[in-house]
Amino acid sequence: MVNVGILGATGAVGQRFVQLLADHPWFSLTTLTASERSAGKIYGSVVNWRLDSPFPDSVNDLVVSPTTVDAVKDCDIVFSALPADIATTLESEIADAGVGVFSNASSHRMASDVPLMIAEVNPEHATLIDLQRKNHNREGFIVTNPNCSTIMLATALAPLMKFPFKSIQVATLQAISGAGFDGVPAFSIYDNVIPYIGSEEEKIAREANKILGTFDGAKVTGAPFSVSASCNRVAVIDGHTLNVWIDLAATPAEVIEAFKSWQPPFSGLPTQPAKTVQYLEQADRPQPRLDRNRGNGMTVSVGRVRDGIRFVAMGHNTIRGAAGASVLNAELLHTKKYF
């Protein structure tokens, strides 16, 4: 078994990591870290469990550690749910100490030698780890997963990359859980749409370009398209919906067939869904409440393909869009013997 830890285990994404790793067949959850006020206490006494799944009893008595390098030095890998301002330095220090870091933070996503990975979309980018280890003279490494809305967009685009296109426009309807448990006051979001999410539009544009870019063994050359995004926070608990416009040289029928026939380059990993991308025939789908838990929250649902080309994509933002994507990246790299 691989010994794993979670950095920031009490927050929204941290709890998702706990849910996914508590009974994982390959990974043994040995270390949970949180703030100083929680350190030294058992996890069950400090976490305010808010997920729609039962609290896993197997982690109840784990003693919470402070979020430091020393706390995770005996782990093989760690999963980071830290805010970017803390992750920037600490994740690098942990990697320098010889531990693999799978990060949900934005701090290192655009570094030239750090993989920005969606396991089924750009697994070849994992080879950047070899360059990263050489550049930093470290045994550990950092692998990042994208922003939660970028994951939905890039995954939905993967089946369409065989068609030429130059520009994408996307309007997002993003769930409140993407801002964390205390991120959006109830009075602000009830009966409302907030047409601004700080830095989100910029992240979608640059991250999608890197994920779907070409890797030549030494560097990633960005994909030859531009992305224009408009991001909105809506009164949905979980599930980000994206309305996508793309200047694709294909018919709606060809796009639908591409969605239906696309297969990722591998199968059989524990967190991997049966369908990474699932096309829904109904005229009014996908919908967050009805479709976000497909594939245990790891499936990106697509539908409403129309002339233009226009379509809708939707996925669970804290599972496929955060913790689940990171765990799947780790499963893939475990099969490639990176740790």
Tab-separated table of C-alpha atoms in Angstrom:
chain	number	residue	atom	x	y	z
A	1	MET	CA	0.000	0.000	0.000
A	2	VAL	CA	1.037	3.577	-0.701
A	3	ASN	CA	1.015	5.846	2.369
A	4	VAL	CA	-0.813	9.092	1.594
A	5	GLY	CA	-1.652	12.326	3.381
A	6	ILE	CA	-4.101	15.156	2.850
A	7	LEU	CA	-3.083	18.784	3.309
A	8	GLY	CA	-6.030	20.882	4.460
A	9	ALA	CA	-8.298	17.969	5.339
A	10	THR	CA	-11.181	19.871	6.973
A	11	GLY	CA	-12.285	22.125	4.084
A	12	ALA	CA	-14.638	21.378	1.202
A	13	VAL	CA	-12.063	19.810	-1.125
A	14	GLY	CA	-10.168	18.270	1.795
A	15	GLN	CA	-13.308	16.422	2.864
A	16	ARG	CA	-13.768	15.122	-0.673
A	17	PHE	CA	-10.217	13.809	-0.566
A	18	VAL	CA	-11.014	12.038	2.710
A	19	GLN	CA	-14.178	10.545	1.222
A	20	LEU	CA	-12.327	9.186	-1.820
A	21	LEU	CA	-9.242	7.931	0.034
A	22	ALA	CA	-10.663	6.520	3.275
A	23	ASP	CA	-11.160	3.045	1.786
A	24	HIS	CA	-9.029	3.268	-1.341
A	25	PRO	CA	-7.764	-0.108	-2.629
A	26	TRP	CA	-4.242	1.170	-3.423
A	27	PHE	CA	-3.681	4.081	-1.044
A	28	SER	CA	-3.520	3.987	2.755
A	29	LEU	CA	-4.634	7.264	4.321
A	30	THR	CA	-2.197	7.807	7.192
A	31	THR	CA	-1.885	11.592	7.643
A	32	LEU	CA	-4.360	14.459	7.825
A	33	THR	CA	-3.251	18.050	8.283
A	34	ALA	CA	-5.181	21.183	9.158
A	35	SER	CA	-4.731	24.492	10.950
A	36	GLU	CA	-2.918	24.872	14.265
A	37	ARG	CA	-6.204	25.019	16.174
A	38	SER	CA	-7.065	21.508	14.957
A	39	ALA	CA	-3.593	19.975	15.288
A	40	GLY	CA	-3.261	17.340	17.996
A	41	LYS	CA	-6.978	16.526	18.028
A	42	ILE	CA	-8.693	13.565	16.422
A	43	TYR	CA	-10.218	14.246	13.008
A	44	GLY	CA	-13.733	13.240	14.038
A	45	SER	CA	-13.778	15.922	16.741
A	46	VAL	CA	-12.627	18.830	14.555
A	47	VAL	CA	-14.179	18.260	11.134
A	48	ASN	CA	-17.635	19.661	10.394
A	49	TRP	CA	-18.601	16.964	7.878
A	50	ARG	CA	-20.870	18.521	5.252
A	51	LEU	CA	-20.786	16.079	2.353
A	52	ASP	CA	-23.778	14.143	1.051
A	53	SER	CA	-22.106	10.845	1.955
A	54	PRO	CA	-21.603	9.225	5.374
A	55	PHE	CA	-18.580	10.191	7.428
A	56	PRO	CA	-16.002	7.384	7.036
A	57	ASP	CA	-15.474	5.842	10.486
A	58	SER	CA	-12.001	4.623	9.514
A	59	VAL	CA	-10.623	8.175	9.791
A	60	ASN	CA	-12.460	9.225	12.937
A	61	ASP	CA	-9.531	8.595	15.296
A	62	LEU	CA	-6.701	9.859	13.079
A	63	VAL	CA	-4.839	12.598	14.934
A	64	VAL	CA	-4.638	15.794	12.914
A	65	SER	CA	-1.138	17.126	12.264
A	66	PRO	CA	-0.060	20.713	11.643
A	67	THR	CA	0.369	21.570	7.969
A	68	THR	CA	4.165	21.321	7.755
A	69	VAL	CA	6.805	19.430	5.806
A	70	ASP	CA	7.695	17.338	8.866
A	71	ALA	CA	4.088	16.189	9.246
A	72	VAL	CA	4.122	14.423	5.857
A	73	LYS	CA	7.753	13.327	5.539
A	74	ASP	CA	6.789	9.653	5.988
A	75	CYS	CA	4.137	9.778	3.260
A	76	ASP	CA	4.821	8.533	-0.251
A	77	ILE	CA	2.461	11.139	-1.715
A	78	VAL	CA	0.177	13.891	-0.449
A	79	PHE	CA	-2.978	15.464	-1.824
A	80	SER	CA	-3.135	19.215	-1.375
A	81	ALA	CA	-6.349	21.130	-0.750
A	82	LEU	CA	-4.427	24.183	0.436
A	83	PRO	CA	-5.185	27.761	-0.599
A	84	ALA	CA	-2.787	29.075	-3.215
A	85	ASP	CA	-0.990	31.512	-0.936
A	86	ILE	CA	0.100	28.681	1.372
A	87	ALA	CA	0.581	26.071	-1.352
A	88	THR	CA	3.105	28.104	-3.331
A	89	THR	CA	5.952	27.608	-0.884
A	90	LEU	CA	4.858	24.574	1.129
A	91	GLU	CA	4.173	22.278	-1.832
A	92	SER	CA	7.630	23.020	-3.231
A	93	GLU	CA	9.240	22.290	0.130
A	94	ILE	CA	7.392	18.980	0.401
A	95	ALA	CA	8.460	17.972	-3.121
A	96	ASP	CA	12.050	18.951	-2.261
A	97	ALA	CA	11.788	16.636	0.773
A	98	GLY	CA	11.140	13.692	-1.560
A	99	VAL	CA	7.351	13.436	-1.385
A	100	GLY	CA	5.047	13.497	-4.422
A	101	VAL	CA	2.456	16.283	-4.294
A	102	PHE	CA	-0.866	16.082	-6.136
A	103	SER	CA	-2.227	19.593	-5.892
A	104	ASN	CA	-5.622	21.149	-6.356
A	105	ALA	CA	-4.152	24.630	-5.812
A	106	SER	CA	-3.459	27.041	-8.657
A	107	SER	CA	0.066	27.923	-7.478
A	108	HIS	CA	2.141	25.715	-9.798
A	109	ARG	CA	-0.277	24.928	-12.641
A	110	MET	CA	1.425	27.064	-15.247
A	111	ALA	CA	5.035	26.226	-14.339
A	112	SER	CA	6.725	24.902	-17.467
A	113	ASP	CA	7.939	21.675	-15.805
A	114	VAL	CA	4.795	20.877	-13.788
A	115	PRO	CA	2.158	18.617	-15.369
A	116	LEU	CA	-1.307	20.194	-15.509
A	117	MET	CA	-3.168	16.941	-15.931
A	118	ILE	CA	-6.545	15.447	-16.603
A	119	ALA	CA	-5.596	11.783	-16.502
A	120	GLU	CA	-7.681	10.639	-19.469
A	121	VAL	CA	-6.984	13.733	-21.598
A	122	ASN	CA	-3.226	14.420	-21.463
A	123	PRO	CA	-1.514	11.535	-19.634
A	124	GLU	CA	1.632	12.000	-21.750
A	125	HIS	CA	2.327	15.259	-19.876
A	126	ALA	CA	3.324	13.165	-16.844
A	127	THR	CA	6.788	12.912	-18.382
A	128	LEU	CA	7.346	16.522	-17.309
A	129	ILE	CA	8.047	15.064	-13.871
A	130	ASP	CA	11.400	13.778	-15.149
A	131	LEU	CA	12.328	17.291	-16.261
A	132	GLN	CA	11.046	18.792	-13.013
A	133	ARG	CA	13.137	16.408	-10.912
A	134	LYS	CA	16.220	17.319	-12.918
A	135	ASN	CA	15.558	21.069	-12.800
A	136	HIS	CA	15.010	21.114	-9.034
A	137	ASN	CA	17.335	18.257	-8.054
A	138	ARG	CA	14.502	16.572	-6.149
A	139	GLU	CA	13.123	13.062	-5.737
A	140	GLY	CA	9.646	14.355	-5.067
A	141	PHE	CA	7.453	16.169	-7.578
A	142	ILE	CA	4.377	18.328	-8.036
A	143	VAL	CA	1.468	17.382	-10.308
A	144	THR	CA	-1.517	19.706	-10.567
A	145	ASN	CA	-5.078	19.282	-11.714
A	146	PRO	CA	-6.824	22.205	-13.419
A	147	ASN	CA	-9.382	24.676	-12.201
A	148	CYS	CA	-12.768	23.029	-11.627
A	149	SER	CA	-14.481	24.631	-14.620
A	150	THR	CA	-11.451	24.130	-16.890
A	151	ILE	CA	-11.619	20.393	-16.208
A	152	MET	CA	-15.180	20.252	-17.537
A	153	LEU	CA	-14.273	22.280	-20.631
A	154	ALA	CA	-11.041	20.461	-21.512
A	155	THR	CA	-12.578	17.025	-20.933
A	156	ALA	CA	-15.544	17.871	-23.159
A	157	LEU	CA	-13.165	19.192	-25.841
A	158	ALA	CA	-10.962	16.081	-25.849
A	159	PRO	CA	-13.257	14.121	-28.227
A	160	LEU	CA	-13.370	17.127	-30.577
A	161	MET	CA	-9.649	17.755	-30.983
A	162	LYS	CA	-9.621	15.803	-34.261
A	163	PHE	CA	-11.634	18.647	-35.839
A	164	PRO	CA	-9.941	21.972	-36.666
A	165	PHE	CA	-11.031	25.052	-34.738
A	166	LYS	CA	-9.485	28.345	-33.616
A	167	SER	CA	-11.717	29.862	-30.963
A	168	ILE	CA	-13.989	28.883	-28.092
A	169	GLN	CA	-16.484	30.957	-26.164
A	170	VAL	CA	-17.794	29.601	-22.875
A	171	ALA	CA	-20.270	30.886	-20.305
A	172	THR	CA	-20.159	29.060	-16.972
A	173	LEU	CA	-22.852	28.578	-14.339
A	174	GLN	CA	-20.788	27.556	-11.325
A	175	ALA	CA	-21.971	25.961	-8.096
A	176	ILE	CA	-21.484	27.650	-4.738
A	177	SER	CA	-19.399	24.751	-3.365
A	178	GLY	CA	-16.642	25.905	-5.697
A	179	ALA	CA	-16.099	28.849	-3.353
A	180	GLY	CA	-15.728	26.640	-0.261
A	181	PHE	CA	-18.129	26.084	2.609
A	182	ASP	CA	-18.095	29.721	3.691
A	183	GLY	CA	-17.232	31.320	0.365
A	184	VAL	CA	-20.578	32.815	-0.716
A	185	PRO	CA	-22.966	34.258	1.901
A	186	ALA	CA	-26.506	32.912	1.618
A	187	PHE	CA	-27.942	36.417	1.379
A	188	SER	CA	-25.748	37.085	-1.667
A	189	ILE	CA	-26.650	33.982	-3.683
A	190	TYR	CA	-30.330	33.364	-2.918
A	191	ASP	CA	-32.563	34.687	-5.715
A	192	ASN	CA	-29.448	35.795	-7.539
A	193	VAL	CA	-26.705	35.190	-10.098
A	194	ILE	CA	-23.271	36.701	-9.446
A	195	PRO	CA	-21.609	37.454	-12.824
A	196	TYR	CA	-18.048	37.484	-11.550
A	197	ILE	CA	-15.673	34.913	-10.022
A	198	GLY	CA	-12.227	36.304	-9.324
A	199	SER	CA	-9.483	35.068	-11.716
A	200	GLU	CA	-11.739	32.298	-13.035
A	201	GLU	CA	-11.997	33.520	-16.607
A	202	GLU	CA	-8.240	33.929	-16.927
A	203	LYS	CA	-7.616	30.450	-15.483
A	204	ILE	CA	-9.956	28.798	-17.994
A	205	ALA	CA	-8.250	30.492	-20.932
A	206	ARG	CA	-4.641	29.706	-20.062
A	207	GLU	CA	-5.156	26.281	-18.454
A	208	ALA	CA	-7.197	24.789	-21.315
A	209	ASN	CA	-4.503	25.913	-23.719
A	210	LYS	CA	-1.793	24.081	-21.746
A	211	ILE	CA	-3.797	20.895	-21.119
A	212	LEU	CA	-4.704	20.423	-24.775
A	213	GLY	CA	-1.311	21.550	-26.034
A	214	THR	CA	1.333	19.400	-27.703
A	215	PHE	CA	4.091	17.842	-25.590
A	216	ASP	CA	7.349	17.099	-27.423
A	217	GLY	CA	9.159	15.429	-24.528
A	218	ALA	CA	10.709	18.657	-23.271
A	219	LYS	CA	7.978	21.280	-23.239
A	220	VAL	CA	4.293	21.855	-23.834
A	221	THR	CA	3.342	24.058	-26.769
A	222	GLY	CA	-0.056	25.610	-26.211
A	223	ALA	CA	-3.032	24.464	-28.241
A	224	PRO	CA	-3.739	26.586	-31.360
A	225	PHE	CA	-7.009	28.083	-30.169
A	226	SER	CA	-8.171	30.979	-28.003
A	227	VAL	CA	-10.712	30.776	-25.184
A	228	SER	CA	-13.031	33.598	-24.153
A	229	ALA	CA	-14.868	32.881	-20.885
A	230	SER	CA	-17.627	34.546	-18.884
A	231	CYS	CA	-18.085	33.058	-15.407
A	232	ASN	CA	-21.139	33.201	-13.163
A	233	ARG	CA	-21.894	31.900	-9.661
A	234	VAL	CA	-25.403	30.417	-9.377
A	235	ALA	CA	-27.541	28.986	-6.584
A	236	VAL	CA	-26.602	25.334	-7.163
A	237	ILE	CA	-24.797	23.377	-4.438
A	238	ASP	CA	-22.651	21.074	-6.634
A	239	GLY	CA	-22.166	20.851	-10.386
A	240	HIS	CA	-20.686	23.350	-12.835
A	241	THR	CA	-22.555	23.869	-16.117
A	242	LEU	CA	-20.812	25.275	-19.205
A	243	ASN	CA	-22.434	26.650	-22.341
A	244	VAL	CA	-19.856	26.310	-25.106
A	245	TRP	CA	-19.636	27.908	-28.575
A	246	ILE	CA	-16.884	26.620	-30.872
A	247	ASP	CA	-16.039	27.375	-34.520
A	248	LEU	CA	-15.759	23.707	-35.345
A	249	ALA	CA	-15.445	22.339	-38.875
A	250	ALA	CA	-18.002	19.599	-38.256
A	251	THR	CA	-21.744	19.016	-38.258
A	252	PRO	CA	-23.798	18.454	-35.090
A	253	ALA	CA	-24.154	14.800	-36.055
A	254	GLU	CA	-20.378	14.428	-36.339
A	255	VAL	CA	-19.876	16.110	-32.964
A	256	ILE	CA	-22.434	13.841	-31.293
A	257	GLU	CA	-20.765	10.780	-32.779
A	258	ALA	CA	-17.381	12.031	-31.548
A	259	PHE	CA	-18.759	12.367	-28.019
A	260	LYS	CA	-20.340	8.916	-28.151
A	261	SER	CA	-17.347	7.077	-29.595
A	262	TRP	CA	-14.460	8.727	-27.714
A	263	GLN	CA	-12.527	6.496	-25.348
A	264	PRO	CA	-9.720	7.504	-22.979
A	265	PRO	CA	-6.296	5.927	-23.604
A	266	PHE	CA	-6.535	3.582	-20.585
A	267	SER	CA	-9.150	1.974	-18.350
A	268	GLY	CA	-9.553	0.151	-15.079
A	269	LEU	CA	-8.231	2.621	-12.502
A	270	PRO	CA	-10.195	2.628	-9.219
A	271	THR	CA	-11.534	6.190	-9.486
A	272	GLN	CA	-12.032	6.144	-13.262
A	273	PRO	CA	-15.682	6.161	-14.391
A	274	ALA	CA	-17.059	3.779	-16.997
A	275	LYS	CA	-17.679	6.847	-19.188
A	276	THR	CA	-15.417	9.872	-18.866
A	277	VAL	CA	-17.628	11.785	-21.327
A	278	GLN	CA	-21.285	10.838	-21.636
A	279	TYR	CA	-23.590	12.258	-24.278
A	280	LEU	CA	-27.215	12.738	-23.140
A	281	GLU	CA	-29.944	12.622	-25.762
A	282	GLN	CA	-32.630	14.534	-23.844
A	283	ALA	CA	-33.258	18.098	-25.025
A	284	ASP	CA	-33.051	19.535	-21.493
A	285	ARG	CA	-29.908	17.775	-20.239
A	286	PRO	CA	-27.410	17.776	-18.631
A	287	GLN	CA	-28.673	19.225	-15.347
A	288	PRO	CA	-26.619	19.450	-12.137
A	289	ARG	CA	-29.163	17.879	-9.795
A	290	LEU	CA	-29.887	14.977	-12.147
A	291	ASP	CA	-26.473	14.299	-13.678
A	292	ARG	CA	-23.638	15.487	-11.402
A	293	ASN	CA	-23.213	12.100	-9.695
A	294	ARG	CA	-22.834	10.062	-12.882
A	295	GLY	CA	-19.767	7.861	-12.631
A	296	ASN	CA	-19.615	8.560	-8.887
A	297	GLY	CA	-19.153	12.211	-9.737
A	298	MET	CA	-16.342	11.601	-12.240
A	299	THR	CA	-18.302	11.703	-15.518
A	300	VAL	CA	-18.572	14.895	-17.580
A	301	SER	CA	-22.015	14.971	-19.189
A	302	VAL	CA	-22.566	16.721	-22.516
A	303	GLY	CA	-25.680	17.478	-24.528
A	304	ARG	CA	-27.702	20.011	-26.548
A	305	VAL	CA	-25.376	19.898	-29.556
A	306	ARG	CA	-26.621	22.420	-32.094
A	307	ASP	CA	-25.528	24.207	-35.239
A	308	GLY	CA	-22.832	26.644	-34.583
A	309	ILE	CA	-21.329	24.384	-32.942
A	310	ARG	CA	-22.974	24.898	-29.535
A	311	PHE	CA	-23.262	22.425	-26.664
A	312	VAL	CA	-23.632	22.119	-22.895
A	313	ALA	CA	-21.159	20.361	-20.584
A	314	MET	CA	-21.592	19.688	-16.864
A	315	GLY	CA	-19.709	17.901	-14.096
A	316	HIS	CA	-19.362	17.635	-10.332
A	317	ASN	CA	-16.995	20.413	-9.377
A	318	THR	CA	-15.570	19.027	-6.112
A	319	ILE	CA	-15.183	15.449	-7.404
A	320	ARG	CA	-14.297	15.475	-11.127
A	321	GLY	CA	-13.390	19.142	-10.851
A	322	ALA	CA	-11.135	18.808	-7.811
A	323	ALA	CA	-10.393	15.899	-5.456
A	324	GLY	CA	-11.420	13.063	-7.778
A	325	ALA	CA	-9.308	14.397	-10.640
A	326	SER	CA	-6.280	14.571	-8.354
A	327	VAL	CA	-6.793	11.026	-7.031
A	328	LEU	CA	-7.149	9.706	-10.592
A	329	ASN	CA	-3.907	11.458	-11.564
A	330	ALA	CA	-2.195	9.689	-8.668
A	331	GLU	CA	-3.617	6.314	-9.674
A	332	LEU	CA	-2.322	6.774	-13.197
A	333	LEU	CA	1.163	7.762	-12.034
A	334	HIS	CA	1.228	4.842	-9.604
A	335	THR	CA	0.767	2.498	-12.579
A	336	LYS	CA	3.653	4.331	-14.284
A	337	LYS	CA	5.824	3.755	-11.167
A	338	TYR	CA	6.518	7.413	-10.408
A	339	PHE	CA	6.280	6.555	-6.697
